[in-house]
Short mmCIF file of C-alpha atoms and ligand atoms in Angstrom, two decimals:
data_model
loop_
_atom_site.label_atom_id
_atom_site.label_comp_id
_atom_site.label_asym_id
_atom_site.label_seq_id
_atom_site.Cartn_x
_atom_site.Cartn_y
_atom_site.Cartn_z
CA MET A 20 10.80 45.46 -3.70
CA THR A 21 8.60 42.90 -1.97
CA GLN A 22 6.88 44.20 1.06
CA TYR A 23 5.70 41.73 3.56
CA ARG A 24 5.39 41.61 7.27
CA ALA A 25 4.68 39.12 9.92
CA ILE A 26 1.79 39.93 12.20
CA ALA A 27 2.11 38.71 15.73
CA ALA A 28 -0.83 40.52 17.22
CA ALA A 29 -3.88 42.24 15.81
CA PRO A 30 -2.66 45.59 14.43
CA SER A 31 -4.73 48.72 14.01
CA CYS A 32 -7.59 48.51 11.53
CA GLN A 33 -7.64 50.46 8.30
CA HIS A 34 -11.36 50.04 7.63
CA PRO A 35 -12.78 49.07 10.95
CA ARG A 36 -15.70 46.70 10.96
CA PRO A 37 -17.84 46.78 14.11
CA ALA A 38 -16.21 44.52 16.69
CA GLY A 39 -19.53 42.71 17.16
CA ASP A 40 -19.42 41.60 13.51
CA ASP A 41 -15.98 40.05 13.97
CA LEU A 42 -17.14 38.26 17.07
CA LEU A 43 -20.11 36.90 15.17
CA LEU A 44 -17.86 35.73 12.34
CA LEU A 45 -15.47 34.06 14.77
CA SER A 46 -18.31 32.36 16.58
CA LEU A 47 -19.79 31.13 13.29
CA PHE A 48 -16.40 29.94 12.17
CA SER A 49 -15.58 27.99 15.32
CA SER A 50 -19.00 26.30 15.50
CA THR A 51 -18.64 25.43 11.80
CA LEU A 52 -15.31 23.74 12.49
CA LEU A 53 -16.96 21.75 15.27
CA SER A 54 -19.82 20.70 13.01
CA THR A 55 -17.89 18.23 10.85
CA ASN A 56 -15.16 15.63 11.09
CA ARG A 57 -14.88 15.09 7.37
CA LEU A 58 -11.59 16.58 6.22
CA ASN A 59 -12.81 17.26 2.73
CA LYS A 60 -15.89 19.18 3.85
CA LEU A 61 -13.87 21.01 6.46
CA LEU A 62 -11.49 22.40 3.84
CA HIS A 63 -14.40 23.56 1.66
CA LEU A 64 -16.06 25.26 4.65
CA ILE A 65 -12.86 27.01 5.75
CA LEU A 66 -12.12 28.49 2.34
CA SER A 67 -15.75 29.33 1.56
CA ALA A 68 -16.02 31.24 4.85
CA LEU A 69 -12.92 33.27 3.98
CA VAL A 70 -14.20 34.37 0.58
CA HIS A 71 -17.98 34.49 1.02
CA PRO A 72 -19.45 37.89 -0.03
CA ASP A 73 -21.12 38.28 3.39
CA THR A 74 -17.83 38.04 5.27
CA ALA A 75 -16.25 40.42 2.73
CA LEU A 76 -12.77 39.35 3.72
CA PHE A 77 -11.02 38.12 0.56
CA GLY A 78 -11.72 37.37 -3.09
CA ARG A 79 -9.94 34.03 -3.46
CA ALA A 80 -8.45 31.49 -1.10
CA MET A 81 -6.30 28.44 -1.66
CA LEU A 82 -5.19 25.81 0.79
CA PHE A 83 -2.01 23.73 0.68
CA LEU A 84 -1.18 20.80 2.93
CA TYR A 85 2.39 20.09 3.92
CA ASN A 86 4.07 16.77 3.19
CA GLN A 87 6.60 16.24 5.98
CA LYS A 88 8.56 13.65 4.02
CA THR A 89 9.08 15.61 0.81
CA GLY A 90 9.03 19.14 2.25
CA VAL A 91 6.49 20.10 -0.40
CA LEU A 92 3.20 21.95 -0.03
CA GLN A 93 0.55 20.28 -2.14
CA GLY A 94 -2.40 22.31 -3.44
CA MET A 95 -5.61 20.81 -2.05
CA LEU A 96 -8.39 23.27 -2.73
CA GLY A 97 -9.10 26.71 -4.15
CA VAL A 98 -12.35 28.67 -3.77
CA THR A 99 -13.32 32.00 -5.33
CA GLN A 100 -16.00 34.38 -4.11
CA ALA A 101 -18.28 33.36 -6.97
CA ALA A 102 -18.00 29.67 -6.02
CA ALA A 103 -18.77 30.34 -2.34
CA HIS A 104 -22.37 31.39 -2.91
CA GLY A 105 -23.83 28.16 -1.61
CA LEU A 106 -22.49 28.81 1.90
CA ARG A 107 -25.44 29.31 4.27
CA VAL A 108 -25.98 29.59 8.00
CA VAL A 109 -28.00 26.82 9.61
CA GLY A 110 -29.21 26.18 13.15
CA SER A 111 -29.21 29.84 14.20
CA ASP A 112 -31.50 31.03 16.92
CA GLN A 113 -33.13 34.43 16.31
CA GLY A 114 -32.81 35.41 19.94
CA SER A 115 -29.19 34.44 20.22
CA PRO A 116 -26.97 35.80 17.43
CA LEU A 117 -23.97 33.67 18.44
CA THR A 118 -25.63 30.42 17.43
CA GLY A 119 -25.64 28.40 14.21
CA HIS A 120 -22.93 27.34 11.81
CA TRP A 121 -22.13 27.47 8.13
CA GLU A 122 -23.19 24.62 5.91
CA LEU A 123 -22.39 23.61 2.33
CA ASP A 124 -24.28 21.15 0.16
CA ASP A 125 -22.42 18.36 -1.60
CA ALA A 126 -23.44 19.83 -4.96
CA VAL A 127 -21.79 23.18 -4.08
CA MET A 128 -18.63 21.40 -2.95
CA ALA A 129 -18.58 19.40 -6.19
CA ARG A 130 -18.91 22.65 -8.18
CA GLN A 131 -16.08 24.26 -6.22
CA TRP A 132 -13.90 21.17 -6.72
CA GLN A 133 -14.48 21.13 -10.47
CA SER A 134 -13.90 24.87 -11.01
CA ASP A 135 -10.92 25.92 -13.14
CA TYR A 136 -9.42 27.81 -10.20
CA CYS A 137 -9.55 24.77 -7.93
CA THR A 138 -8.17 22.47 -10.64
CA ALA A 139 -5.25 24.86 -11.11
CA VAL A 140 -4.62 25.03 -7.34
CA ARG A 141 -4.67 21.24 -7.05
CA SER A 142 -1.98 20.97 -9.71
CA MET A 143 0.22 23.38 -7.76
CA ARG A 144 3.14 22.39 -5.55
CA ILE A 145 5.38 24.69 -3.53
CA ASP A 146 8.74 23.22 -2.64
CA LEU A 147 9.73 24.82 0.65
CA ASN A 148 13.43 24.26 0.03
CA ASP A 149 13.34 25.70 -3.43
CA GLY A 150 10.13 27.72 -3.81
CA CYS A 151 8.46 30.86 -2.46
CA GLN A 152 10.62 32.16 0.37
CA ILE A 153 7.75 34.17 1.80
CA VAL A 154 5.55 31.11 2.17
CA ALA A 155 8.53 29.21 3.61
CA GLN A 156 9.05 32.01 6.12
CA THR A 157 5.33 32.06 6.98
CA LEU A 158 5.56 28.41 7.96
CA LYS A 159 8.88 28.82 9.75
CA GLN A 160 7.80 31.79 11.84
CA ARG A 161 4.22 30.52 12.11
CA LEU A 162 2.86 34.01 11.58
CA VAL A 163 0.61 35.56 8.97
CA CYS A 164 2.53 37.30 6.19
CA HIS A 165 1.21 40.03 3.98
CA VAL A 166 2.79 40.86 0.62
CA GLU A 167 1.37 44.20 -0.45
CA ASP A 168 3.04 44.27 -3.83
CA THR A 169 4.20 41.20 -5.73
CA ASN A 170 5.59 43.33 -8.53
CA CYS A 171 9.18 42.45 -7.89
CA GLN A 172 11.60 39.93 -9.32
CA HIS A 173 11.50 37.66 -6.29
CA CYS A 174 7.72 37.21 -6.14
CA MET A 175 7.20 36.98 -9.85
CA GLU A 176 9.34 33.86 -9.86
CA CYS A 177 6.83 32.11 -7.61
CA GLY A 178 4.68 29.62 -9.47
CA PHE A 179 1.38 30.48 -7.80
CA VAL A 180 1.86 34.26 -8.07
CA LYS A 181 2.46 33.96 -11.81
CA ARG A 182 -0.22 31.32 -12.37
CA PHE A 183 -3.02 33.32 -10.72
CA GLY A 184 -1.83 36.84 -11.58
CA ILE A 185 -1.60 37.75 -7.90
CA THR A 186 -0.70 41.39 -7.18
CA SER A 187 -1.00 41.28 -3.40
CA PHE A 188 -1.64 38.37 -1.04
CA ALA A 189 -1.58 37.13 2.54
CA ALA A 190 -0.49 33.73 3.75
CA ALA A 191 -1.47 32.13 7.06
CA PRO A 192 0.13 28.98 8.48
CA LEU A 193 -2.02 26.07 9.57
CA VAL A 194 -0.45 24.82 12.77
CA SER A 195 -1.59 22.40 15.42
CA ARG A 196 0.13 20.80 18.40
CA ASN A 197 3.41 22.35 17.30
CA ARG A 198 3.13 20.72 13.86
CA THR A 199 2.94 22.58 10.59
CA LEU A 200 0.06 21.23 8.58
CA GLY A 201 -0.11 23.64 5.68
CA VAL A 202 -0.87 27.16 4.60
CA VAL A 203 -3.84 29.23 3.43
CA ILE A 204 -3.12 31.87 0.81
CA VAL A 205 -5.69 34.58 0.15
CA ASP A 206 -5.89 37.49 -2.27
CA THR A 207 -8.45 39.87 -3.64
CA PRO A 208 -8.03 40.45 -7.36
CA GLY A 209 -8.83 43.96 -8.66
CA SER A 210 -6.96 47.18 -8.11
CA ASP A 211 -9.48 48.78 -5.73
CA HIS A 212 -9.35 45.93 -3.24
CA VAL A 213 -6.80 45.89 -0.51
CA ILE A 214 -6.23 43.39 2.23
CA THR A 215 -6.98 45.27 5.42
CA ASP A 216 -5.29 44.80 8.79
CA GLN A 217 -8.62 43.74 10.15
CA GLY A 218 -8.85 41.05 7.45
CA LEU A 219 -5.37 39.87 8.36
CA SER A 220 -6.23 39.62 12.05
CA LEU A 221 -9.31 37.57 11.25
CA LEU A 222 -7.27 35.44 8.88
CA GLN A 223 -4.81 34.72 11.66
CA LEU A 224 -7.59 33.78 14.10
CA PHE A 225 -9.37 31.67 11.48
CA ALA A 226 -6.15 29.92 10.49
CA SER A 227 -5.20 28.97 14.04
CA GLN A 228 -8.64 27.45 14.61
CA ALA A 229 -8.62 25.81 11.19
CA GLY A 230 -5.21 24.21 11.91
CA MET A 231 -6.54 22.47 15.00
CA ALA A 232 -9.73 21.39 13.25
CA ILE A 233 -7.77 19.94 10.29
CA ASP A 234 -5.46 18.13 12.69
CA ASN A 235 -8.42 16.65 14.58
CA SER A 236 -10.01 15.62 11.34
CA LEU A 237 -6.77 13.95 10.19
CA LEU A 238 -6.58 12.11 13.52
CA TYR A 239 -10.21 11.10 13.18
CA ARG A 240 -9.53 9.79 9.66
CA ASN A 241 -6.51 7.85 10.96
CA LEU A 242 -8.66 6.40 13.70
CA GLU A 243 -11.29 5.34 11.21
CA GLU A 244 -8.68 3.73 8.97
CA THR A 245 -7.11 1.91 11.91
CA HIS A 246 -10.54 0.76 12.98
CA ALA A 247 -11.27 -0.56 9.49
CA GLU A 248 -7.90 -2.36 9.44
CA LEU A 249 -8.64 -3.90 12.83
CA ARG A 250 -12.03 -5.09 11.63
CA GLU A 251 -10.41 -6.59 8.54
CA SER A 252 -7.74 -8.37 10.61
CA ARG A 253 -10.44 -9.74 12.90
CA GLN A 254 -12.30 -11.10 9.87
CA ARG A 255 -9.05 -12.56 8.56
CA LEU A 256 -8.46 -14.20 11.96
CA VAL A 257 -11.94 -15.73 11.94
CA HIS A 258 -11.32 -16.88 8.38
CA SER A 259 -7.95 -18.43 9.37
CA ALA A 260 -9.63 -20.19 12.29
CA HIS A 261 -12.15 -21.65 9.82
CA LEU A 262 -9.35 -22.62 7.48
CA ALA A 263 -7.49 -24.24 10.37
CA ALA A 264 -10.58 -26.28 11.26
CA ILE A 265 -11.00 -27.33 7.61
CA GLY A 266 -7.27 -28.11 7.50
CA GLU A 267 -7.53 -30.36 10.54
CA MET A 268 -10.46 -32.19 9.04
CA ALA A 269 -8.67 -32.53 5.70
CA ALA A 270 -5.61 -33.85 7.52
CA SER A 271 -7.52 -36.55 9.38
CA ILE A 272 -9.41 -37.63 6.24
CA SER A 273 -6.16 -37.67 4.27
CA HIS A 274 -4.56 -39.76 6.95
CA GLU A 275 -7.42 -42.30 6.84
CA LEU A 276 -7.34 -42.46 3.04
CA LYS A 277 -3.61 -42.84 2.72
CA THR A 278 -3.27 -46.43 3.97
CA PRO A 279 -6.00 -48.03 1.81
CA LEU A 280 -4.73 -46.05 -1.16
CA ILE A 281 -1.22 -47.41 -0.73
CA THR A 282 -2.70 -50.91 -0.51
CA ILE A 283 -4.74 -50.42 -3.71
CA GLY A 284 -1.68 -49.09 -5.54
CA GLY A 285 0.48 -51.94 -4.22
CA PHE A 286 -1.94 -54.66 -5.29
CA ALA A 287 -2.45 -53.04 -8.68
CA ALA A 288 1.32 -53.03 -9.16
CA ARG A 289 1.48 -56.75 -8.20
CA LEU A 290 -1.31 -57.59 -10.63
CA ALA A 291 0.47 -55.69 -13.37
CA ARG A 292 3.54 -57.84 -12.81
CA LEU A 293 1.54 -61.09 -13.14
CA GLN A 294 1.67 -62.67 -16.57
CA PRO A 295 -0.04 -63.05 -18.96
CA GLN A 296 -2.41 -60.13 -19.24
CA SER A 297 -4.21 -58.59 -22.14
CA VAL A 298 -3.15 -55.16 -23.34
CA ARG A 299 -6.45 -53.75 -22.16
CA GLN A 300 -6.01 -55.14 -18.62
CA GLN A 301 -2.48 -53.72 -18.54
CA GLN A 302 -3.86 -50.31 -19.51
CA TYR A 303 -6.47 -50.45 -16.78
CA LEU A 304 -3.86 -51.38 -14.21
CA GLU A 305 -1.51 -48.63 -15.32
CA THR A 306 -4.32 -46.11 -14.95
CA ILE A 307 -5.08 -47.41 -11.44
CA ILE A 308 -1.40 -47.21 -10.49
CA SER A 309 -0.82 -43.69 -11.87
CA GLU A 310 -4.05 -42.34 -10.40
CA THR A 311 -3.36 -43.83 -6.95
CA GLN A 312 0.14 -42.33 -7.12
CA ARG A 313 -1.38 -38.94 -7.96
CA LEU A 314 -3.82 -39.24 -5.07
CA GLU A 315 -1.01 -40.27 -2.72
CA ARG A 316 0.97 -37.18 -3.74
CA MET A 317 -2.10 -35.03 -3.19
CA LEU A 318 -2.71 -36.49 0.27
CA ALA A 319 0.93 -36.00 1.13
CA ASP A 320 0.59 -32.34 0.09
CA ILE A 321 -2.54 -31.87 2.19
CA LEU A 322 -0.81 -33.45 5.17
CA ALA A 323 2.31 -31.35 4.62
CA TYR A 324 0.23 -28.19 4.46
CA SER A 325 -1.89 -28.89 7.51
CA ARG A 326 0.89 -30.27 9.70
CA LYS A 327 2.79 -27.87 11.94
CA PRO A 328 6.29 -28.17 10.56
CA THR A 329 9.19 -28.68 12.90
CA ILE A 330 12.15 -26.93 11.51
CA CYS A 331 15.54 -28.26 12.48
CA TYR A 332 17.66 -25.18 12.39
CA ASN A 333 20.91 -26.16 10.82
CA ARG A 334 23.35 -24.25 8.79
CA CYS A 335 22.73 -25.14 5.16
CA ASP A 336 24.40 -23.87 2.08
CA LEU A 337 21.58 -22.48 -0.07
CA ARG A 338 23.73 -22.64 -3.18
CA MET A 339 24.25 -26.36 -2.64
CA VAL A 340 20.54 -26.97 -1.97
CA LEU A 341 19.63 -25.13 -5.17
CA GLN A 342 22.31 -26.92 -7.19
CA GLU A 343 21.01 -30.31 -5.99
CA CYS A 344 17.45 -29.43 -7.09
CA LEU A 345 18.65 -28.27 -10.50
CA ASP A 346 20.73 -31.45 -10.91
CA ASP A 347 17.67 -33.58 -10.05
CA TYR A 348 15.66 -31.88 -12.79
CA ALA A 349 18.39 -31.40 -15.40
CA SER A 350 17.47 -34.50 -17.45
CA THR A 351 13.70 -33.74 -17.32
CA PHE A 352 14.39 -30.21 -18.55
CA GLU A 353 16.53 -31.54 -21.36
CA GLU A 354 13.82 -34.00 -22.45
CA LEU A 355 11.23 -31.19 -22.51
CA GLY A 356 13.47 -28.84 -24.49
CA ILE A 357 13.93 -26.46 -21.56
CA GLU A 358 17.24 -24.65 -21.65
CA LEU A 359 18.63 -24.11 -18.17
CA HIS A 360 20.55 -20.99 -17.28
CA ALA A 361 21.87 -20.96 -13.72
CA GLU A 362 23.84 -18.22 -12.01
CA LEU A 363 24.99 -19.57 -8.68
CA PRO A 364 28.10 -17.59 -7.76
CA ALA A 365 30.43 -19.00 -5.11
CA GLY A 366 30.30 -17.17 -1.77
CA TYR A 367 28.82 -17.25 1.68
CA TRP A 368 25.27 -18.59 1.23
CA GLU A 369 24.57 -20.18 4.59
CA VAL A 370 21.07 -19.91 5.98
CA LEU A 371 19.67 -21.33 9.19
CA GLY A 372 17.01 -23.77 8.17
CA ASP A 373 15.85 -27.18 7.18
CA ALA A 374 17.61 -28.29 3.99
CA HIS A 375 14.91 -30.84 3.21
CA GLN A 376 12.16 -28.22 3.35
CA LEU A 377 14.21 -25.69 1.43
CA LYS A 378 14.64 -28.30 -1.27
CA GLN A 379 10.87 -28.68 -1.32
CA VAL A 380 10.60 -24.93 -1.96
CA PHE A 381 12.80 -24.96 -5.05
CA ILE A 382 11.43 -28.22 -6.40
CA ASN A 383 7.88 -26.87 -6.26
CA LEU A 384 8.96 -23.73 -8.09
CA LEU A 385 10.92 -25.72 -10.69
CA VAL A 386 7.97 -28.09 -11.26
CA ASN A 387 5.60 -25.15 -11.74
CA ALA A 388 8.00 -23.55 -14.19
CA GLN A 389 8.39 -26.84 -16.03
CA GLU A 390 4.61 -27.31 -16.16
CA ALA A 391 4.26 -23.81 -17.62
CA MET A 392 6.75 -24.61 -20.42
CA ARG A 393 5.28 -27.75 -21.91
CA GLN A 394 6.51 -26.70 -25.35
CA GLY A 395 10.02 -26.00 -24.09
CA GLY A 396 11.56 -22.68 -23.14
CA ARG A 397 14.22 -21.19 -20.93
CA LEU A 398 14.56 -21.43 -17.20
CA MET A 399 16.73 -19.03 -15.23
CA ALA A 400 17.79 -19.74 -11.67
CA ILE A 401 19.72 -16.85 -10.16
CA LEU A 402 21.24 -16.56 -6.70
CA GLN A 403 22.18 -13.08 -5.51
CA GLU A 404 22.90 -11.24 -2.33
CA ALA A 405 20.25 -8.75 -1.23
CA ASP A 406 19.31 -6.56 1.71
CA LYS A 407 16.04 -6.76 3.65
CA GLY A 408 15.55 -4.20 6.39
CA GLY A 409 19.30 -3.89 6.90
CA LYS A 410 19.79 -7.66 7.12
CA SER A 411 21.87 -9.55 4.61
CA CYS A 412 19.79 -11.98 2.57
CA ALA A 413 20.05 -14.47 -0.25
CA ARG A 414 17.70 -13.81 -3.15
CA VAL A 415 16.83 -16.74 -5.39
CA SER A 416 14.79 -16.01 -8.49
CA ILE A 417 13.30 -18.72 -10.67
CA GLU A 418 12.15 -17.29 -13.98
CA ASP A 419 10.55 -19.11 -16.86
CA THR A 420 9.30 -18.27 -20.34
CA GLY A 421 5.97 -20.06 -20.01
CA GLY A 422 3.70 -17.06 -20.64
CA GLY A 423 3.33 -15.96 -17.01
CA ILE A 424 0.37 -15.68 -14.66
CA PRO A 425 -2.64 -13.58 -15.71
CA GLU A 426 -2.53 -10.30 -13.75
CA GLU A 427 -5.93 -10.92 -12.13
CA LEU A 428 -4.71 -14.27 -10.76
CA LEU A 429 -1.39 -13.05 -9.36
CA ALA A 430 -2.91 -12.27 -5.97
CA LYS A 431 -4.54 -15.69 -5.72
CA VAL A 432 -1.68 -18.06 -6.46
CA PHE A 433 -0.67 -18.38 -2.78
CA ALA A 434 -4.20 -19.24 -1.66
CA PRO A 435 -4.62 -22.91 -0.65
CA PHE A 436 -6.28 -25.06 -3.30
CA PHE A 437 -6.05 -22.42 -6.00
CA THR A 438 -5.09 -24.17 -9.22
CA THR A 439 -5.61 -23.72 -12.94
CA LYS A 440 -4.33 -27.21 -13.69
CA HIS A 441 -6.41 -30.23 -14.43
CA HIS A 442 -4.51 -32.43 -11.99
CA GLY A 443 -3.22 -29.73 -9.66
CA THR A 444 -3.95 -29.60 -5.95
CA GLY A 445 -3.16 -25.93 -5.59
CA LEU A 446 -1.05 -26.58 -2.51
CA GLY A 447 2.41 -26.26 -4.06
CA LEU A 448 2.80 -22.50 -3.64
CA PRO A 449 1.00 -22.29 -0.25
CA ILE A 450 3.45 -24.90 1.06
CA VAL A 451 6.38 -23.00 -0.45
CA ASN A 452 5.10 -19.76 1.06
CA ARG A 453 4.69 -21.30 4.50
CA ILE A 454 8.16 -22.83 4.48
CA VAL A 455 9.75 -19.58 3.34
CA GLN A 456 7.89 -17.61 6.01
CA ASN A 457 8.88 -20.12 8.69
CA HIS A 458 12.47 -19.47 7.68
CA GLY A 459 11.97 -15.71 8.19
CA GLY A 460 11.90 -15.13 4.44
CA VAL A 461 9.59 -13.69 1.81
CA LEU A 462 8.18 -15.21 -1.37
CA CYS A 463 7.02 -13.04 -4.27
CA ALA A 464 5.32 -13.88 -7.53
CA ASP A 465 5.50 -11.63 -10.54
CA ASN A 466 5.55 -11.65 -14.31
CA SER A 467 8.57 -10.97 -16.45
CA GLN A 468 8.43 -10.26 -20.18
CA GLN A 469 7.92 -13.86 -21.26
CA GLY A 470 6.83 -15.74 -18.17
CA ALA A 471 6.56 -15.90 -14.41
CA VAL A 472 9.28 -15.07 -11.93
CA PHE A 473 9.23 -16.28 -8.34
CA THR A 474 11.61 -14.67 -5.88
CA VAL A 475 12.60 -16.18 -2.56
CA LEU A 476 14.32 -13.94 -0.05
CA LEU A 477 15.97 -15.74 2.87
CA PRO A 478 18.05 -14.19 5.65
CA LEU A 479 21.66 -15.31 5.62
CA ALA A 480 22.92 -16.83 8.86
CA ASP A 481 25.22 -14.76 11.03
CA GLU A 482 28.62 -16.33 10.89
CA TYR A 483 28.63 -17.28 14.60
CA HIS A 484 24.95 -18.02 15.10
CA GLU A 485 24.25 -20.90 17.46
CA VAL A 486 22.62 -23.96 15.96
CA THR A 487 19.29 -24.76 17.63
CA ASP A 488 16.25 -26.95 17.09
CA ARG A 489 12.98 -25.14 17.26
CA GLY A 490 9.39 -26.26 16.72
CA MET A 491 7.44 -23.76 14.60
N1 ATP B 503 5.60 -20.68 -13.25
C1 ATP B 503 4.28 -20.48 -13.38
N2 ATP B 503 3.77 -19.99 -14.54
C2 ATP B 503 2.45 -19.79 -14.68
N3 ATP B 503 1.53 -20.01 -13.72
C3 ATP B 503 1.97 -20.49 -12.54
C4 ATP B 503 3.35 -20.74 -12.30
N4 ATP B 503 3.48 -21.19 -11.04
C5 ATP B 503 2.25 -21.23 -10.50
N5 ATP B 503 1.34 -20.82 -11.40
C6 ATP B 503 -0.11 -20.69 -11.21
O1 ATP B 503 -0.36 -20.79 -9.81
C7 ATP B 503 -1.28 -21.86 -9.55
C8 ATP B 503 -0.99 -22.44 -8.18
O2 ATP B 503 0.27 -23.11 -8.18
P1 ATP B 503 0.52 -24.24 -7.14
O3 ATP B 503 1.91 -24.72 -7.32
O4 ATP B 503 0.14 -23.75 -5.81
O5 ATP B 503 -0.54 -25.34 -7.52
P2 ATP B 503 -0.55 -26.26 -8.79
O6 ATP B 503 0.78 -26.23 -9.46
O7 ATP B 503 -1.72 -25.86 -9.61
O8 ATP B 503 -0.84 -27.64 -8.14
P3 ATP B 503 0.17 -28.50 -7.24
O9 ATP B 503 -0.49 -28.61 -5.93
O10 ATP B 503 0.31 -29.76 -7.97
O11 ATP B 503 1.44 -27.75 -7.14
C9 ATP B 503 -1.09 -22.79 -10.71
O12 ATP B 503 -2.22 -23.62 -10.93
C10 ATP B 503 -0.86 -21.82 -11.86
O13 ATP B 503 -2.08 -21.29 -12.32
MG1 MG B 504 2.54 -26.54 -8.33
#
């Protein structure tokens, strides 16, 4: 029969230790908790203090932190008396015994972390819904529990009791600001060692202080992470401001270059039409014409990317937009030996947007896919309904069999001017991304088995949404 009890207040002591000693321990413990903000070090200090030979409280201690989402206690750290030897008192004043705090070197913490006991604890999980009822009760009642004899059917089923051959143990909840953070489980292996009432009282006091310190340290870590995120966003903002300035400059240069370029192309085309001309002259002219056309397209892309788009919000049928794009490219695909497989089921596919810009999205994706399949292949265009944050969306995926995008480049393909093509501008996908985002959608790039797959998620229009014009 399992014997355990919850201790609400300090009970009578079996082997009383002078009260002054306990006070000293408590004082050391609380100043130790105040000495560090690092969660990792804090956990090592807490457990080392509980099992250190000088405190003579327990033989082993393990700490579990509680995952609110899964309801599972995850083993974080385990320290035995032998591994706690490096714990030392620093900063104490001879004249004043209640000064100083415990300290641990990084090397000692590393040794504790790598010990077999700690490794075993870290691999341990206690499911509160389906695990040790005593631990579950400890957390529920928020009181220290003591199991004097685990030699019963119920306890022997518990993973950690079996794993560590525990014959008797105590568990103390780690609580702070009315939140359960975890549990500390202590035991003292060996038949002649018992957990005393005095040890339990100290455990309870230690645990309540440790809970608050762990909570503070978690908050501090959160604060640090948020601060780092803020710093990163500020850097990103500065970077975007630089990009915007470069964009503006690129736009004005592009604008200046566009007119003379059109003139050059136009005159070259006129010359090409004049007869007679040698084959060589014709070749030169064709090169001038094709190169000026390429530059014109590039300038148009730069202008499109740097210009603030004005989206005319109209209801447009995404299925129709996609079908038009596929029709436009059907003959090119056929010539290149690209087999087209389209799944565009009939249904309600209306989105609020600019049909012209949406066409630009799919054409860019189709051209990229086509450029990736120079030796032919298979292109799949699939339209499906999807859900994004509870909102009904249309998901369009364009998948090719062109070998895909190297994993290390996947994150870069939406960056302006990133291209792996000889004649590419690297603005196709950034333009697509911007248009999709301006339509409240999301664009994703990934690899399938044989090639790349681009997914566009666009919110479907509510059936009675008002039609408006809005500058973006
Ligand atoms: N379907 C695809 N398969 C493999 N790589 C792709 C695919 N689509 C895009 N990429 C990679 O992403 C890069 C950026 O594409 P993006 O469309 O932005 O520019 P681009 O095609 O190189 O030039 P352009 O400005 O003419 O579109 C490409 O150079 C290519 O490396
Ligand atoms: Mg492209």
